[in-house]
Short mmCIF file of C-alpha atoms in Angstrom, two decimals:
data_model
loop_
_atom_site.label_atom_id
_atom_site.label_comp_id
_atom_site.label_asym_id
_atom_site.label_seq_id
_atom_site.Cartn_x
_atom_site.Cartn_y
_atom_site.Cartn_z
CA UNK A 1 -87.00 218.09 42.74
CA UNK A 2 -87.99 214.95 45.05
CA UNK A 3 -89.49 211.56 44.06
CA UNK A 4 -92.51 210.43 45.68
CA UNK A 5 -94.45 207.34 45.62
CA UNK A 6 -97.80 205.72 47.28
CA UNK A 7 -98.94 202.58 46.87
CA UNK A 8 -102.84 201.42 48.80
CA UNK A 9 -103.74 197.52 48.65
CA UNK A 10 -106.03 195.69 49.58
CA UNK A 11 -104.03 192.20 49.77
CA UNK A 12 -100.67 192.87 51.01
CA UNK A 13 -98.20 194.81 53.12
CA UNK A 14 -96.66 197.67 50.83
CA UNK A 15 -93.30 198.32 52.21
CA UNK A 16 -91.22 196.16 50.41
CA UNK A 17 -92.99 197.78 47.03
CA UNK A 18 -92.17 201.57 47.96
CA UNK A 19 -88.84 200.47 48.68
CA UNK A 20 -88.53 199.26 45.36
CA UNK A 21 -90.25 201.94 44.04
CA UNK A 22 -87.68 204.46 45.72
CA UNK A 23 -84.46 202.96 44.20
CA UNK A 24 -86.34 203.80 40.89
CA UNK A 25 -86.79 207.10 42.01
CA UNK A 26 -83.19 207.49 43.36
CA UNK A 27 -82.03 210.21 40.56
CA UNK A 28 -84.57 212.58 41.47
CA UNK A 29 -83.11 212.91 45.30
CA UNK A 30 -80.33 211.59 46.90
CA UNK A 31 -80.14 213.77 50.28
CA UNK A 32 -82.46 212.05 52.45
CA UNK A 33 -85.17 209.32 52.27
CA UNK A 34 -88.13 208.20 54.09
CA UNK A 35 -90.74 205.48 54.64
CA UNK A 36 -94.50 205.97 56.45
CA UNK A 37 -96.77 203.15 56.50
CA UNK A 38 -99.87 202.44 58.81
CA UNK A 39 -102.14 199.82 60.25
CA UNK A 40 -103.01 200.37 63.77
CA UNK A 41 -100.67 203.17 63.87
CA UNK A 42 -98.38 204.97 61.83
CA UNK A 43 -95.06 203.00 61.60
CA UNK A 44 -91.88 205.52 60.14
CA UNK A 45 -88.01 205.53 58.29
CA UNK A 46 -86.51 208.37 57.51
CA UNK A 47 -82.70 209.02 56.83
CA UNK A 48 -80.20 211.06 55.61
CA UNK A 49 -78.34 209.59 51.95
CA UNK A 50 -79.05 206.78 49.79
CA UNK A 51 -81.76 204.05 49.93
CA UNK A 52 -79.65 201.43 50.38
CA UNK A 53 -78.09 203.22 53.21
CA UNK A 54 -81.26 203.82 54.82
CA UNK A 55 -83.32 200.91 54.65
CA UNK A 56 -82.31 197.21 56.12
CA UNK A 57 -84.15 194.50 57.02
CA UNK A 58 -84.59 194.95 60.08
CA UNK A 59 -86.24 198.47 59.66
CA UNK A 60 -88.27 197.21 57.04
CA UNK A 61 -89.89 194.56 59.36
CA UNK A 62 -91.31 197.28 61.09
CA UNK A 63 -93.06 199.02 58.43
CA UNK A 64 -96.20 197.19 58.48
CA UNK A 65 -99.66 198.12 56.50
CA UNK A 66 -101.23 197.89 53.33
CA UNK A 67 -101.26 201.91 52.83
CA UNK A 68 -98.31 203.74 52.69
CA UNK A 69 -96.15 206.61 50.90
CA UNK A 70 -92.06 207.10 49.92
CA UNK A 71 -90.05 209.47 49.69
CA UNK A 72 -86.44 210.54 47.82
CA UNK A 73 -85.49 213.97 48.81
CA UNK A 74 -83.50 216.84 47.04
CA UNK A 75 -83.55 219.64 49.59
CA UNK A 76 -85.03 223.00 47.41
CA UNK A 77 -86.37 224.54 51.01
CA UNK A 78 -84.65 223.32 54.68
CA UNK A 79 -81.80 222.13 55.87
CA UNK A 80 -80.05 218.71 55.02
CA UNK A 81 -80.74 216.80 58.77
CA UNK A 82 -82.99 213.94 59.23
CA UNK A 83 -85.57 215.99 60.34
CA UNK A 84 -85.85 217.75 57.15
CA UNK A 85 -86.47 213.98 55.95
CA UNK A 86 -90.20 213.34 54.71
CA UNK A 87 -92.92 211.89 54.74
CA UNK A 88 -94.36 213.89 57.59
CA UNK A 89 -97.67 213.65 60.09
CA UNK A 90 -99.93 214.87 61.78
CA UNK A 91 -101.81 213.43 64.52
CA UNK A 92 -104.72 216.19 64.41
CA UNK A 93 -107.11 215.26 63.13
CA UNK A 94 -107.40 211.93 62.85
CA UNK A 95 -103.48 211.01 61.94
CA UNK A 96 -102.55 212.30 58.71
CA UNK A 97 -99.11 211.91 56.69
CA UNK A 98 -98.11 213.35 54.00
CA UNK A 99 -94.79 213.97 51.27
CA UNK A 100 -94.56 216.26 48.19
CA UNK A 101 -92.42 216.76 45.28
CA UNK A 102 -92.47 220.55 44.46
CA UNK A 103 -91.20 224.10 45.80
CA UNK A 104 -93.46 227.01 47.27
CA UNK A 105 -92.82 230.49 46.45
CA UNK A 106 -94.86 231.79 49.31
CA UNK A 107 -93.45 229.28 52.16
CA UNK A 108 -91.66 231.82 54.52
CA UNK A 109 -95.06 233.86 55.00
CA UNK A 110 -96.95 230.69 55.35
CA UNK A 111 -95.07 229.47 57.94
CA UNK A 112 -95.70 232.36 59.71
CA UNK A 113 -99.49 232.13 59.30
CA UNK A 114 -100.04 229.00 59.77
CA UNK A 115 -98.17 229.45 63.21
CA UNK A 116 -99.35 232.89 64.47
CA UNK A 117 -102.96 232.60 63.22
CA UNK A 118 -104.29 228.63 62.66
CA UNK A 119 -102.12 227.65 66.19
CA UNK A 120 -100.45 224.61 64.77
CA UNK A 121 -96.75 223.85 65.43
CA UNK A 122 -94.04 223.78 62.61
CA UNK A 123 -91.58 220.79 63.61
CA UNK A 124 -88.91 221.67 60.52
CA UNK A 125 -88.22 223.69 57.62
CA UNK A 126 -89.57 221.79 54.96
CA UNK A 127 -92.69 223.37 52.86
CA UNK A 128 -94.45 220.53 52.35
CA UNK A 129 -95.03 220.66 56.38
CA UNK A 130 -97.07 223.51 55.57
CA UNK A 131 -99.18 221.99 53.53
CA UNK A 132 -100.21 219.38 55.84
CA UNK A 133 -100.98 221.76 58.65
CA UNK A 134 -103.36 223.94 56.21
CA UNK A 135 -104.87 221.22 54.97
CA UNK A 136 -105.16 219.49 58.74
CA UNK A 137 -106.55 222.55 59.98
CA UNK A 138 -109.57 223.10 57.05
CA UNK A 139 -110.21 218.76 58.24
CA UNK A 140 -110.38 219.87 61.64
CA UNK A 141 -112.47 223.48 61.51
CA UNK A 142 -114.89 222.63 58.66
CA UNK A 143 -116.92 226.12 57.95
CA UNK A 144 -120.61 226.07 58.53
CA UNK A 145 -121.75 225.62 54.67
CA UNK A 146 -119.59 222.28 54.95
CA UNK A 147 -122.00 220.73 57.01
CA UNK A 148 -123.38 217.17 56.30
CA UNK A 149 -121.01 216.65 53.58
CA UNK A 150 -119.39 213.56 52.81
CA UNK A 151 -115.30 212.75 53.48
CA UNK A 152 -114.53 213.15 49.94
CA UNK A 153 -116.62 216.46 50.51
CA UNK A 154 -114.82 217.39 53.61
CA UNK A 155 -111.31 216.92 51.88
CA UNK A 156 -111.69 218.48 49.13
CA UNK A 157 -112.88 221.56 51.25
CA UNK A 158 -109.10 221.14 52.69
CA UNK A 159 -107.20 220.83 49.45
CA UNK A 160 -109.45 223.76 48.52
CA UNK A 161 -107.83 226.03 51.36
CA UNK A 162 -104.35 224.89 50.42
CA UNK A 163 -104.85 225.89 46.47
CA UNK A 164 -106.32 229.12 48.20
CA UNK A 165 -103.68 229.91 50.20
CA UNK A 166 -100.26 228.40 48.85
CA UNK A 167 -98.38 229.40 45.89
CA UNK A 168 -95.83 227.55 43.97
CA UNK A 169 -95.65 223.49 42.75
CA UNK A 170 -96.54 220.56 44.34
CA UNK A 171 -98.03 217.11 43.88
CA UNK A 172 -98.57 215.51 47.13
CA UNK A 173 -99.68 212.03 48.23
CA UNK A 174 -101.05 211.26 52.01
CA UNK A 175 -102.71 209.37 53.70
CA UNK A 176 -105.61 209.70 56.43
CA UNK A 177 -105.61 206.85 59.38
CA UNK A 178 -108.27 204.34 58.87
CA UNK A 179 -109.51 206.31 55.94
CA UNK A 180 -107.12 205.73 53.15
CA UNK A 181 -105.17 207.75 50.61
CA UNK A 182 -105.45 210.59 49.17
CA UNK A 183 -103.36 213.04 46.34
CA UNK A 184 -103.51 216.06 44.83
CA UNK A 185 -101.42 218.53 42.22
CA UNK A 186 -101.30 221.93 41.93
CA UNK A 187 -103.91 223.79 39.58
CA UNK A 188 -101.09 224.11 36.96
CA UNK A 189 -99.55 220.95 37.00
CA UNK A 190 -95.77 221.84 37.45
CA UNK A 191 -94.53 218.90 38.86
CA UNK A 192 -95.83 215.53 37.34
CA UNK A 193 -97.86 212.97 39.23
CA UNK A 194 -98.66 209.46 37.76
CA UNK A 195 -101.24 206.64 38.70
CA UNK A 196 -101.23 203.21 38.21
CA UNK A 197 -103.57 199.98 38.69
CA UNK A 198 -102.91 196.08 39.77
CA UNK A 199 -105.82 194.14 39.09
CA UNK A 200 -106.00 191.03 41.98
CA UNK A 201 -107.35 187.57 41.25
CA UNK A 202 -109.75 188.23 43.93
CA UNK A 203 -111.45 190.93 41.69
CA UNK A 204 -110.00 194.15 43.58
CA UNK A 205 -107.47 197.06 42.88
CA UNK A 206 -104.84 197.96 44.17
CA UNK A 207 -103.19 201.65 43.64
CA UNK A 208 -100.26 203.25 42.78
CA UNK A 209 -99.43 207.25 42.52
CA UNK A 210 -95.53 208.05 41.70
CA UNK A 211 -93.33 211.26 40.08
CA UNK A 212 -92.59 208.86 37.26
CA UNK A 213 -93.85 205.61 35.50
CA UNK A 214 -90.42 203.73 36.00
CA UNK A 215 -91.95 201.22 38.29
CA UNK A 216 -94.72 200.79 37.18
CA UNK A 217 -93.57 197.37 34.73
CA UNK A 218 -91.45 195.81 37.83
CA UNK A 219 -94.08 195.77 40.23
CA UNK A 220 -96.52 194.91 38.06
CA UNK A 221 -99.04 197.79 37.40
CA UNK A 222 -100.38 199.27 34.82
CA UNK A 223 -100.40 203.00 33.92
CA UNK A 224 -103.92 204.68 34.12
CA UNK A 225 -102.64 208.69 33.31
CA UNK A 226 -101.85 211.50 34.86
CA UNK A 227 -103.26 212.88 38.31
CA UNK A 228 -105.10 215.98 36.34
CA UNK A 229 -103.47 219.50 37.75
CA UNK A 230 -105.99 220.31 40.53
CA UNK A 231 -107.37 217.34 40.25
CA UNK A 232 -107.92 215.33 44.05
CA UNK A 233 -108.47 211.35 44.14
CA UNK A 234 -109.28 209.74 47.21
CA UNK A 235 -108.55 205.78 47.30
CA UNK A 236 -110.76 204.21 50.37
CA UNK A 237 -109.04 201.21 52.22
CA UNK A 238 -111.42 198.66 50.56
CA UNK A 239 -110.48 200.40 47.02
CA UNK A 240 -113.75 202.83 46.38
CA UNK A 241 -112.60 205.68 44.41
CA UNK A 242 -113.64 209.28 44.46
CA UNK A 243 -112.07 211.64 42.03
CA UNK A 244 -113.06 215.74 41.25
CA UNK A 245 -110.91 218.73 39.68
CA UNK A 246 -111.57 221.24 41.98
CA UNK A 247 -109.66 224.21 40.11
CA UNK A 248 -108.75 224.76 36.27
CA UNK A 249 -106.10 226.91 35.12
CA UNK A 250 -103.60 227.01 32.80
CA UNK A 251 -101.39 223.92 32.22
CA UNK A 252 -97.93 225.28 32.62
CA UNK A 253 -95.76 221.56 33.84
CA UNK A 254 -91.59 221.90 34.61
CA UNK A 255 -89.46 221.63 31.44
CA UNK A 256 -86.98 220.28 33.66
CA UNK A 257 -88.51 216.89 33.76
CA UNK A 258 -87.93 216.19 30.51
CA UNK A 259 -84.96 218.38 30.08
CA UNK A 260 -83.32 216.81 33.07
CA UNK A 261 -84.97 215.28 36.46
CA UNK A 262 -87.06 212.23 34.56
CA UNK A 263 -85.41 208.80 33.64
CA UNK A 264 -86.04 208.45 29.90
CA UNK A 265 -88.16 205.28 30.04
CA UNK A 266 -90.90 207.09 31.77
CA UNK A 267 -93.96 208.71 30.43
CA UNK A 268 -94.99 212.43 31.96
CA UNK A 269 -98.24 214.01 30.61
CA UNK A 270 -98.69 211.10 27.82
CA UNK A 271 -95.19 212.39 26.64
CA UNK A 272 -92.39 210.21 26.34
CA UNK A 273 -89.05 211.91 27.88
CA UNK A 274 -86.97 209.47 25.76
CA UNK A 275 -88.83 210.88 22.35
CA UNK A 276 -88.75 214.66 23.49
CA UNK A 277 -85.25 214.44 24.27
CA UNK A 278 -84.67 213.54 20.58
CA UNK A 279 -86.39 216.11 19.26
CA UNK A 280 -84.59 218.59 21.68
CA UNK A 281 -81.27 217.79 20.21
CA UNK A 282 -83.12 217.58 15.98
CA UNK A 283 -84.09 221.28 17.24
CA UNK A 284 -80.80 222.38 18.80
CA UNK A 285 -79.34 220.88 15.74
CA UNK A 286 -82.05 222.69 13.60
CA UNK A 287 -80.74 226.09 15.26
CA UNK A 288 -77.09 225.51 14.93
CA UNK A 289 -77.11 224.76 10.82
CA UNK A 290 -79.00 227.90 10.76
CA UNK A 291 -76.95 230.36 12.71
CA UNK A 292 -73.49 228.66 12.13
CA UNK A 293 -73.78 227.21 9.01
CA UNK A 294 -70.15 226.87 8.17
CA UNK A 295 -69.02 225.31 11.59
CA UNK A 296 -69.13 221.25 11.54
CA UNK A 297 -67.33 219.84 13.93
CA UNK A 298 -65.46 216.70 14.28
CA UNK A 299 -67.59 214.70 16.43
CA UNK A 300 -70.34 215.77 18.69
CA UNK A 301 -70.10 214.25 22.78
CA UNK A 302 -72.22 214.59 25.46
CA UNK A 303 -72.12 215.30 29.21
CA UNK A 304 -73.52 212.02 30.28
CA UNK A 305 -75.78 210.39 30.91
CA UNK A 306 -79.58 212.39 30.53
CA UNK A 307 -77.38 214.72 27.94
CA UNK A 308 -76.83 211.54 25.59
CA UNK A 309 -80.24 211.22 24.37
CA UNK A 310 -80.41 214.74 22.83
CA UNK A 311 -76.53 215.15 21.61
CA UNK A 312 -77.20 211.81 19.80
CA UNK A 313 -79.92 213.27 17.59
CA UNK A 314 -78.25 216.35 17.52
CA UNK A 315 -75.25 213.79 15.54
CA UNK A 316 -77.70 212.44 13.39
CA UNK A 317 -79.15 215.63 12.31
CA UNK A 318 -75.72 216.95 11.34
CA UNK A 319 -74.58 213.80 9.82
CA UNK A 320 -71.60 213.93 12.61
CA UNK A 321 -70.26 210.88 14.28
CA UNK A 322 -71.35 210.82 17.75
CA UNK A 323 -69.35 208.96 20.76
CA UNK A 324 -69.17 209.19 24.02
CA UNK A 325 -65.92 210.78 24.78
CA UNK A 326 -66.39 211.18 28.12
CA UNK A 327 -66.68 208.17 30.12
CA UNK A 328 -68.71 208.73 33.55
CA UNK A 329 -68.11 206.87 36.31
CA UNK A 330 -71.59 205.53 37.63
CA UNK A 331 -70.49 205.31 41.27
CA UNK A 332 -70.74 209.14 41.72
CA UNK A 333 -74.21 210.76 42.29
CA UNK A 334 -75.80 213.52 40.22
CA UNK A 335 -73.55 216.64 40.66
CA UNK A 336 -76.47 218.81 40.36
CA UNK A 337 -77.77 217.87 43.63
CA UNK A 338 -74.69 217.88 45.39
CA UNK A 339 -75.26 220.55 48.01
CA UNK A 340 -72.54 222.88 47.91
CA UNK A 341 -71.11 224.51 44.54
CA UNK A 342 -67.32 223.54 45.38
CA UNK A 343 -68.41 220.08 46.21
CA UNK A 344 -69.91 219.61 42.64
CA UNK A 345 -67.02 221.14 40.83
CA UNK A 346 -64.72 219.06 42.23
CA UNK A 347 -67.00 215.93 42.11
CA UNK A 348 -67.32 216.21 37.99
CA UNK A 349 -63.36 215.56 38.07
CA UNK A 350 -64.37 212.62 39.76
CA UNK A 351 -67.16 211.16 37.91
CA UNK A 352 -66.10 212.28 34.53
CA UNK A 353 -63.15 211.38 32.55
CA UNK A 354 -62.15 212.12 28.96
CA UNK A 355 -61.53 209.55 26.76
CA UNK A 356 -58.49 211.18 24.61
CA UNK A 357 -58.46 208.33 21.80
CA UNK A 358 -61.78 209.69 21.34
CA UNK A 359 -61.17 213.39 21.07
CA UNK A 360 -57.62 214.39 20.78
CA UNK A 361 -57.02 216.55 18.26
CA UNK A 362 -60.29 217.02 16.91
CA UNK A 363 -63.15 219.94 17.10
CA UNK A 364 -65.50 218.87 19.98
CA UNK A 365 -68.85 219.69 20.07
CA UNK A 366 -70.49 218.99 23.90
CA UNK A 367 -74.18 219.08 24.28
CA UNK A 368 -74.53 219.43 27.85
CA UNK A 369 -78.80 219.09 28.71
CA UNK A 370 -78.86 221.37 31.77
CA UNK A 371 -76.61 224.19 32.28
CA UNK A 372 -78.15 225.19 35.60
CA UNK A 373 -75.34 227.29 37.04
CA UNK A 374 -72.60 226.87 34.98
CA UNK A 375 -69.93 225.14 37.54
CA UNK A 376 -69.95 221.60 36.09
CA UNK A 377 -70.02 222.87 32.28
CA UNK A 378 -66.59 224.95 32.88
CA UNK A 379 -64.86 222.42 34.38
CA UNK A 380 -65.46 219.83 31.62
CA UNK A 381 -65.15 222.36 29.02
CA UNK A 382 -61.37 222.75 30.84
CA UNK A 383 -61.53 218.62 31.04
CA UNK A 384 -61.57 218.23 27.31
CA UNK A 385 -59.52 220.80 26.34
CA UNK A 386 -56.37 219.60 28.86
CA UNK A 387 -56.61 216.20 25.99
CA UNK A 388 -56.38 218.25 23.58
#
């Protein structure tokens, strides 16, 4: 899970917008972070922890251009340095940069290939550096039947190659010096990819493509779909777009983000995570009057916060009262991401805390959204039962 954002304008520099657009995208990554913009050349931020961290004003003066792409990371593949940090570039051909949110099955082999056999050097350990050096190398060694075709042709020939060769998720945004922006998903559309539109007084467009929607209303665009799975759009500097699915399969996109990884005021797919969270917990709910029909408990909590959503309709459905008996403390990060087990055990101690008025003495019913491992549901279960 990672949250990555473009914007391409025609008017104005774009920096200040993707760092807004990254401290909407903060849940979805909080290990490292990075900023790539270009004009005459490619200017670059990356660092290790939170946006805020990262990011001053001084370092944002720098980051001049009206093209450029952001970057939240959660590490699935590589290590935790700086290095690992994205977006990352290419300066063969032409300059390209590039940053992904998704997770390749076949990455270890790849790397291997794309080493030994297309001759291109692997600076990290991060997959989507992969991906830019396959689709680099298909830019820069067109086959003979790709003669006379046009950029858009020419690229997606490259995105082609990288469907071709690499196996897993990813929806990528880059960008191509003096030649614009460019994005593409995976033929099955596992992790989500959104596009947006600014309309300018002077008559042109500017472009957004994001993980989620969320700020879309703040910045002032508005939301113009999905990028289709397989699907490649290529925005030109003045704004000209080209657009073409180059592969159709079958539409299989991440549970996960509505489960877990999206904010709930965003849209993925034309579905609204807020609205199929609720129907998650009138289902669980559905399932629980059916196989334990004499159990009601006293009150029904959840593991906040994406958990609250689905335990209150799971409340509603029951006719049971629903509070929040466990207050979280919104200084702590997203356990799940944490990168060590121990650390995220002993962090839910720290960012949770029951609220015995609340539950003592009564039967507790937790919906907890996203038992991944198991670590952080144990220790609360142990949490609420220590207030009786």
């Amino acid at each position: 899970m990672c949250g990555v954002v473009g914007i391409i304008s025609t008017q104005k520099p774009v920096a200040g917008e993707l760092y807004d657009s990254l401290i909407h995208l903060q849940h979805r990554g909080q290990d490292a972070a990075g900023i790539m913009t270009y004009d005459e050349r490619f200017h670059i931020k990356k660092g290790t922890g939170l946006i805020r961290d990262i990011f001053d004003e001084h370092n944002m003066l720098r980051l001049q251009g009206k093209v450029g792409i952001g970057h939240t990371r959660y590490p699935t593949v590589g290590g935790f340095s700086i290095e690992e940090a994205q977006p990352v570039l290419t300066h063969v051909p032409y300059g390209i940069a590039m940053a992904h949110n998704g997770n390749l099955v076949n990455y270890t082999e790849l790397a291997q290939e794309v080493a030994e056999k297309d001759r291109r050097h692997i600076n990290s350990s991060v997959d989507i550096e992969v991906i830019l050096h396959i689709f680099a190398h298909a830019l820069d060694h067109p086959s003979s039947n790709t003669d006379g075709l046009s950029f858009f042709d020419q690229i997606c020939h490259a995105v082609d190659m990288v469907h071709n060769r690499v196996e897993g998720a990813y929806s990528v945004i880059g960008t191509i010096m003096k030649k614009g922006m460019f994005v593409f998903r995976d033929p099955h559309g596992i992790r989500p990819l959104v596009k947006g539109i600014r309309k300018n007084d002077d008559g042109t467009t500017d472009h957004i493509f994001a993980s989620e929607t969320t700020m879309f209303y703040s910045l002032g665009f508005e939301p113009a779909g999905d990028v289709q799975p397989g699907e490649i759009i290529w925005i030109e500097e003045d704004g000209t777009t080209h657009s073409r699915v180059s592969q159709d399969k079958q539409f299989t996109p991440c549970v996960f983000e509505y489960v877990y990884f999206s904010r709930p005021d965003c849209i993925q797919n034309d579905v609204s995570v807020y609205r199929a969270r609720l129907r998650m917990g009138q289902n669980l709910a559905s399932r629980w009057r059916k196989h334990y029909p004499d159990i009601v408990p006293d009150i029904v909590i959840p593991a906040p916060s994406t958990a609250n959503t689905a335990a209150l309709s799971f409340a509603n459905e029951l006719g049971v009262r629903y509070s929040e008996g466990l207050y979280k403390n919104p200084f702590i990060g997203r356990t799940f991401i944490m990168p060590g087990n121990e650390e995220r055990r002993r962090s839910v101690r720290y960012k949770l805390v029951p609220q015995e008025f609340e539950i003592r003495d009564k039967n507790v019913l937790i919906v907890d959204d996203s038992i991944v491992r198991g670590n952080t549901s144990r220790e609360i279960v142990r949490m609420v039962r220590e207030f009786g």
